[in-house]
Coordinates of C-alpha atoms and ligand atoms in Angstrom, one line a residue:
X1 CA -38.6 -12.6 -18.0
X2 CA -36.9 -9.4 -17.2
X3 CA -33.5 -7.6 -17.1
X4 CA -32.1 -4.7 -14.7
X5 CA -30.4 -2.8 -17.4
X6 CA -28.0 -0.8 -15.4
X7 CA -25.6 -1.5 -12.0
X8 CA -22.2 -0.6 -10.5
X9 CA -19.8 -2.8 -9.1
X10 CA -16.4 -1.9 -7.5
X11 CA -15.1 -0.8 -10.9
X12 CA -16.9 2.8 -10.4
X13 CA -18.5 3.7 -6.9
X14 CA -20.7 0.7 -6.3
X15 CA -19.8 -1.7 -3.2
X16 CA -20.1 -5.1 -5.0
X17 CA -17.8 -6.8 -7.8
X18 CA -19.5 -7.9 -10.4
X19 CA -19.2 -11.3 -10.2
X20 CA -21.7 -10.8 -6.7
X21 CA -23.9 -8.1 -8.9
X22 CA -24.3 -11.6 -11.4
X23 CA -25.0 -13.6 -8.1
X24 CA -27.6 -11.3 -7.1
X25 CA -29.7 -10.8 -10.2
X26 CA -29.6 -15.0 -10.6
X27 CA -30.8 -15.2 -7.0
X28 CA -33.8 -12.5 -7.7
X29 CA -34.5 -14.5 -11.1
X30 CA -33.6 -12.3 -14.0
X31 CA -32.7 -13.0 -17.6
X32 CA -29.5 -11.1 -17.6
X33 CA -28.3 -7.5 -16.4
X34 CA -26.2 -4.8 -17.3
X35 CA -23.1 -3.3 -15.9
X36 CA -23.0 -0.1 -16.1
X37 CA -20.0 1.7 -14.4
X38 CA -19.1 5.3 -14.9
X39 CA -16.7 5.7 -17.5
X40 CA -15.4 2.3 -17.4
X41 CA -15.9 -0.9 -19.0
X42 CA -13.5 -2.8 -16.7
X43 CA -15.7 -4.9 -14.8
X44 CA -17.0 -6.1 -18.0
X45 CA -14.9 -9.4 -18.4
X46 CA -16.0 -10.3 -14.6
X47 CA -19.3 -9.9 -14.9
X48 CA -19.7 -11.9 -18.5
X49 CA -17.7 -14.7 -16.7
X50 CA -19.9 -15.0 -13.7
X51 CA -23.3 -14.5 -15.8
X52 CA -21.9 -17.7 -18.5
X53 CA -21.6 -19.6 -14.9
X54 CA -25.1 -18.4 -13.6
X55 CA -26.9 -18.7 -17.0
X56 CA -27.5 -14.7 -17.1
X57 CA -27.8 -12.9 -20.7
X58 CA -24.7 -10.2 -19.7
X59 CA -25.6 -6.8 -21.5
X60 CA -22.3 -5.3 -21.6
X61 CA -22.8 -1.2 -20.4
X62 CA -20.9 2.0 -19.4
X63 CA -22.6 5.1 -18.3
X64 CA -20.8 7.7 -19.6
X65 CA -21.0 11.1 -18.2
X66 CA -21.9 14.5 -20.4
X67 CA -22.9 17.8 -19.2
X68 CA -25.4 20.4 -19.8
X69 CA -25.8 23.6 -18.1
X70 CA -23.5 22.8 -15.6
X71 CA -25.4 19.8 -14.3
X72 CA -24.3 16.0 -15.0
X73 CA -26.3 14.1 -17.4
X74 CA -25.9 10.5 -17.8
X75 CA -26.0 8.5 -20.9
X76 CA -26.3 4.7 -20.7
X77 CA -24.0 2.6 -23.8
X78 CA -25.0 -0.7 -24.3
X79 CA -23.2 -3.3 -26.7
X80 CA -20.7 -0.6 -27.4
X81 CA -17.3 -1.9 -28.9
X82 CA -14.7 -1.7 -25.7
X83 CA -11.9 -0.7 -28.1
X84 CA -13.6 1.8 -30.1
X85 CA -10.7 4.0 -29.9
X86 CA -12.8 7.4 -29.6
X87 CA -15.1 6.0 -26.6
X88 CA -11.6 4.5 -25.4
X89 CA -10.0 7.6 -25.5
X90 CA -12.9 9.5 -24.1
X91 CA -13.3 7.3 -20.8
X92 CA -9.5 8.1 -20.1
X93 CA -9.9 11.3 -20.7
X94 CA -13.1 11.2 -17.8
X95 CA -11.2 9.5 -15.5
X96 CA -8.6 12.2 -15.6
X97 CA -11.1 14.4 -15.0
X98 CA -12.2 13.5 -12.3
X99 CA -9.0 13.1 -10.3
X100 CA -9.1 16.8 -11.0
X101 CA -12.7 17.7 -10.3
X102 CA -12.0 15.7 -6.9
X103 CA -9.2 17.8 -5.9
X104 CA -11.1 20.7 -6.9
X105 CA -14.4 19.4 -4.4
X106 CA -11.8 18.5 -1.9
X107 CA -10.7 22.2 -1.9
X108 CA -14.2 23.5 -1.7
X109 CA -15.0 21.3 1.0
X110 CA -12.0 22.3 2.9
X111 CA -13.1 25.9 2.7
X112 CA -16.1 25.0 4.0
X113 CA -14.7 23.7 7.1
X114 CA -14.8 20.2 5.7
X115 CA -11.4 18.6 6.0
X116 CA -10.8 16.0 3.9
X117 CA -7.8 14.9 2.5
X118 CA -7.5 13.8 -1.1
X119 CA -5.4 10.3 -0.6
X120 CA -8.4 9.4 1.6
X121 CA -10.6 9.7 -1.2
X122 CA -8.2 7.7 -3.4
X123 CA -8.2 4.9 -0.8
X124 CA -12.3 4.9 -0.7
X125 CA -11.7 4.5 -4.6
X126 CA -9.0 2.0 -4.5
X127 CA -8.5 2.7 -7.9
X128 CA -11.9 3.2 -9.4
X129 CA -12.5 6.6 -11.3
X130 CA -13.5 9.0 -8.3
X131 CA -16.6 10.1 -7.9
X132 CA -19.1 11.8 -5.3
X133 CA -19.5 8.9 -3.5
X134 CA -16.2 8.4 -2.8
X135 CA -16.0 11.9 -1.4
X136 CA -19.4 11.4 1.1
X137 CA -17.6 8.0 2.2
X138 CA -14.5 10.0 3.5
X139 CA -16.8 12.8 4.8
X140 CA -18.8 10.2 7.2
X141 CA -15.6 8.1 8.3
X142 CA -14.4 11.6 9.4
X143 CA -17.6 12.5 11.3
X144 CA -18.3 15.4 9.3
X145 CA -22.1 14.1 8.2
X146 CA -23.8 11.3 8.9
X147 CA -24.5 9.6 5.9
X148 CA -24.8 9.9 2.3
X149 CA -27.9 11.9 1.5
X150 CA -26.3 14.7 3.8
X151 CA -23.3 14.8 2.1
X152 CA -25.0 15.4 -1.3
X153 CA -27.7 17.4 0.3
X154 CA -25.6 19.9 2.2
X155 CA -22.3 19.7 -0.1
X156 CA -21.9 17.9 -3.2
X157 CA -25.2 17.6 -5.5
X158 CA -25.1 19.3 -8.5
X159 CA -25.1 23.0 -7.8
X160 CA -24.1 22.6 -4.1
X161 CA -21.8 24.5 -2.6
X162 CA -18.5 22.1 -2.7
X163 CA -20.1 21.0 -6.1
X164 CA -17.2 21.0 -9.4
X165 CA -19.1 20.0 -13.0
X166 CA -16.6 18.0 -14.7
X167 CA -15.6 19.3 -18.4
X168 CA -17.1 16.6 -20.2
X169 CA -18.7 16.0 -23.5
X170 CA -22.3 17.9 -24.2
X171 CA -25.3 14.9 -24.0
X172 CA -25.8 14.9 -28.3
X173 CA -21.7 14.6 -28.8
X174 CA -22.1 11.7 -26.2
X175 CA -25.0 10.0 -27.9
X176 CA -22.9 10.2 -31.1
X177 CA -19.9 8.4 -29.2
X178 CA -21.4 5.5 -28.2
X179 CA -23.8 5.0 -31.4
X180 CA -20.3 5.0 -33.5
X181 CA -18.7 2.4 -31.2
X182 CA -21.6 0.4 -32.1
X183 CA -23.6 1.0 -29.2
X184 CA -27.4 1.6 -28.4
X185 CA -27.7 4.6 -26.2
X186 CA -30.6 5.2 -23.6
X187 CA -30.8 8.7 -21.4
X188 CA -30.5 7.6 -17.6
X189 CA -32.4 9.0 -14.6
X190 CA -33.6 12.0 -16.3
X191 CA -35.9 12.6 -13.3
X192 CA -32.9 12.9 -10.6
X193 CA -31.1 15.9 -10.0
X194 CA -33.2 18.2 -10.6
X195 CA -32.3 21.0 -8.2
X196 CA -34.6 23.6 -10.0
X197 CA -36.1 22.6 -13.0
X198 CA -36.7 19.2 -14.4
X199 CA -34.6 18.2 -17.5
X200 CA -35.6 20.2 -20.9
X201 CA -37.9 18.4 -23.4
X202 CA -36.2 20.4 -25.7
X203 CA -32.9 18.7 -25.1
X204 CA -34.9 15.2 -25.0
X205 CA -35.3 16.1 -28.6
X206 CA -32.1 16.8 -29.7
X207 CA -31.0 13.8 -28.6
X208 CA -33.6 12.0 -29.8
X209 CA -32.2 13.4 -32.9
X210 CA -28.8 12.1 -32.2
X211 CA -29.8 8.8 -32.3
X212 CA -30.6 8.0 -28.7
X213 CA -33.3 5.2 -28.6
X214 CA -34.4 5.0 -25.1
X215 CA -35.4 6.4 -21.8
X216 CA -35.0 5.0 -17.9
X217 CA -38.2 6.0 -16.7
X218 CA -38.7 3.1 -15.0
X219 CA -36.0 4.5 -12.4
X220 CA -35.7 3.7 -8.7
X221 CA -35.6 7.1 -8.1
X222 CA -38.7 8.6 -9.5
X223 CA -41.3 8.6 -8.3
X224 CA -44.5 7.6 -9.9
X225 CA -45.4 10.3 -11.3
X226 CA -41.8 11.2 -12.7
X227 CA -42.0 7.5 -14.3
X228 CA -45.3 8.6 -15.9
X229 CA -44.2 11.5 -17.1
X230 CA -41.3 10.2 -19.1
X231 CA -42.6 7.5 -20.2
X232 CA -45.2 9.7 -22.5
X233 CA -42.5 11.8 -22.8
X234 CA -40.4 8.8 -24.6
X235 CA -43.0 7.0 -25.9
X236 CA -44.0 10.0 -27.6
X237 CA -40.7 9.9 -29.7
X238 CA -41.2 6.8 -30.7
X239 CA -37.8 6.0 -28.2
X240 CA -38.1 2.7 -25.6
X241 CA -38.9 2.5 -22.2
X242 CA -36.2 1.3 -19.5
X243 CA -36.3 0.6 -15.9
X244 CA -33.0 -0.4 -13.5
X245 CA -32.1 -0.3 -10.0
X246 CA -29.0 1.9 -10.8
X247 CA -27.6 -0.9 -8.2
X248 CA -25.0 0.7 -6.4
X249 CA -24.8 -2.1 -3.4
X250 CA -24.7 -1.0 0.1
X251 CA -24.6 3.0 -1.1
X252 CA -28.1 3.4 -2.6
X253 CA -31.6 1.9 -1.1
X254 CA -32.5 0.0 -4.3
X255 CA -31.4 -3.8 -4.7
X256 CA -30.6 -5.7 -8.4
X257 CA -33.9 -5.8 -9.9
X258 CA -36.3 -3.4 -7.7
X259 CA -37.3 -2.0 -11.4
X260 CA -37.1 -3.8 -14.7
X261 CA -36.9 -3.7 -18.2
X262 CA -38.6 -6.4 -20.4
X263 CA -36.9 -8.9 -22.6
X264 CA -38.6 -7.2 -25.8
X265 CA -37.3 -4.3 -25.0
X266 CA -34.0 -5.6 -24.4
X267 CA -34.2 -7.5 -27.8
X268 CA -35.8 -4.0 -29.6
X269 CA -32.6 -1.8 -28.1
X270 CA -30.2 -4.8 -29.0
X271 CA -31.6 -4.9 -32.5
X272 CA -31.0 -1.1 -32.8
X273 CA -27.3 -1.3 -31.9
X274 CA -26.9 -3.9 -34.7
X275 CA -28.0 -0.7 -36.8
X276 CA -26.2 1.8 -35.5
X277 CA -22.6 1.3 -37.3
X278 CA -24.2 1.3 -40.7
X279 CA -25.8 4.2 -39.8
X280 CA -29.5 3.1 -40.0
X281 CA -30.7 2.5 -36.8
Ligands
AMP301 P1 -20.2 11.6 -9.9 O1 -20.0 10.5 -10.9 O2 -19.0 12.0 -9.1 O3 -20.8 12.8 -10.6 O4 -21.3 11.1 -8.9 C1 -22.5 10.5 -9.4 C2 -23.0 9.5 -8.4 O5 -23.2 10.1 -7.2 C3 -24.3 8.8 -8.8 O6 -24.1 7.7 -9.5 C4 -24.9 8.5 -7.5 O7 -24.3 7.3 -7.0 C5 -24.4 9.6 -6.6 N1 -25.4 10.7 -6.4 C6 -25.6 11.7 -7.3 N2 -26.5 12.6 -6.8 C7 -26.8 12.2 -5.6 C8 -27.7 12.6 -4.6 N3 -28.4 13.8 -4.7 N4 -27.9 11.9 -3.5 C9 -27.2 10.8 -3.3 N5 -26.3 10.3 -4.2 C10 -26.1 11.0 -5.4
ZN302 ZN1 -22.7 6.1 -9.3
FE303 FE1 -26.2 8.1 -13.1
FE304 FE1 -25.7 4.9 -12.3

């Protein structure tokens, strides 16, 4: 009895649609799953169609990026209202931003040597907001690494040298967003990406503060002892527990429901969303 609270599909820069993300988590034997696609909520209407037909719970998601000291931090929206016009106007705003942070990478690629061209990039999209992964795909089809891990581990994680941040909201103006739009928001990964230091506790208060109400600890990424160490770190301030695949199909390692989040948690952060438009969750 168990959901995988956060995917991507075609919409953003995984390789499935959604309708074959529902497929997949029926087939494994969840409850439901989220779709979570970076600054979108387009894929939405797919995936509540296919998970009506597959008897899924759909928890509708976007993951909308923030930044912090020049690194990316990801905020998981659950339940939000898709026509909020704030988290509306926000996620066009994103996607704006990162045609121009792409064009930006693509220039510090090229002056690296790496020769990419920008329409390319758009193709790999094929009309999803542009991301990284869009950028390794091109990278690879042109011979210039071999796969994905080099790309970000050579150019394009945060800090590397092609690396652009994108000019986005700071992580407490983004829990705000989504908890007026009606939403319940949970940090995501807080364990990846950490090129230097791990992510401040100090800023896991604040938005703690802000009204965030959960953590993804239970991440495919991290390690055990990562996992253990937000967990406490969560549990601590009295926030929920997640843990997802952050699916991304044939990009990432992790399959639809390699890590879990239980259906009382589910029911606890869908109980807190109720709350959050009048201001008392
Ligand atoms: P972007 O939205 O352009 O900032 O890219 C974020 C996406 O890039 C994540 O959702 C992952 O799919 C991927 N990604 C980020 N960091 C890494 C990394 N170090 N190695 C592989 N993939 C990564
Ligand atoms: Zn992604
Ligand atoms: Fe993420
Ligand atoms: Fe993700």
């Amino acid at each position: 009895m168990v959901y995988d609270l956060h995917t991507h599909s075609t919409f953003s820069d995984g390789t499935t649609s959604p309708a074959e993300n529902a497929a997949f988590a029926a087939a494994v034997g969840l409850v439901g799953f989220a779709l979570t696609d970076h600054d979108t909520m387009d894929g939405w209407a797919e995936a509540a169609q296919a998970c009506q037909e597959h008897g899924l719970d759909f928890v509708p998601g976007v993951e909308l990026s923030t930044e912090f000291e020049e690194r990316g931090i990801h905020l998981l929206g659950y339940w939000v209202d898709p026509t909020h016009p704030a988290l509306v106007t926000e996620c066009v705003r994103l996607r704006a931003e990162r045609d121009r942070r792409a064009n930006a990478m693509v220039a510090n690629l090229a002056a690296l040597g790496i020769d990419i061209s920008i329409d390319d990039v758009r193709a790999q999209a094929a009309g999803a907001p542009l991301g990284r992964p869009h950028l390794a795909a091109v990278m690879i089809a042109k011979g210039f690494v071999t796969d994905e891990d080099a790309a970000f581990d050579q150019y394009l994680a945060d800090g590397g040298p092609a690396y652009e941040p994108k000019r986005a909201l700071a992580p407490v103006d983004g829990v705000a967003l989504i908890r007026a739009a009606g939403g319940t928001a949970v940090l995501a990964h807080p364990g990846l990406g950490s090129r230097d230091a791990p992510l401040s506790t100090v800023l896991l208060d604040q938005l703690r503060d802000a009204g965030m109400k959960g953590v993804e600890a239970d991440h495919c990424g991290h390690d055990p002892a990562a996992r253990n160490y937000w967990r406490a770190a969560a549990r601590r301030r009295g926030m929920s527990v997640t843990g997802s695949s952050d699916f991304h199909g044939s990009r990432k390692e992790s399959k639809i429901g390699d890590a879990t989040t239980s259906v009382s948690v589910v029911e606890e952060l869908r109980r807190r969303a109720a709350t959050a438009v009048d201001g008392k969750g």
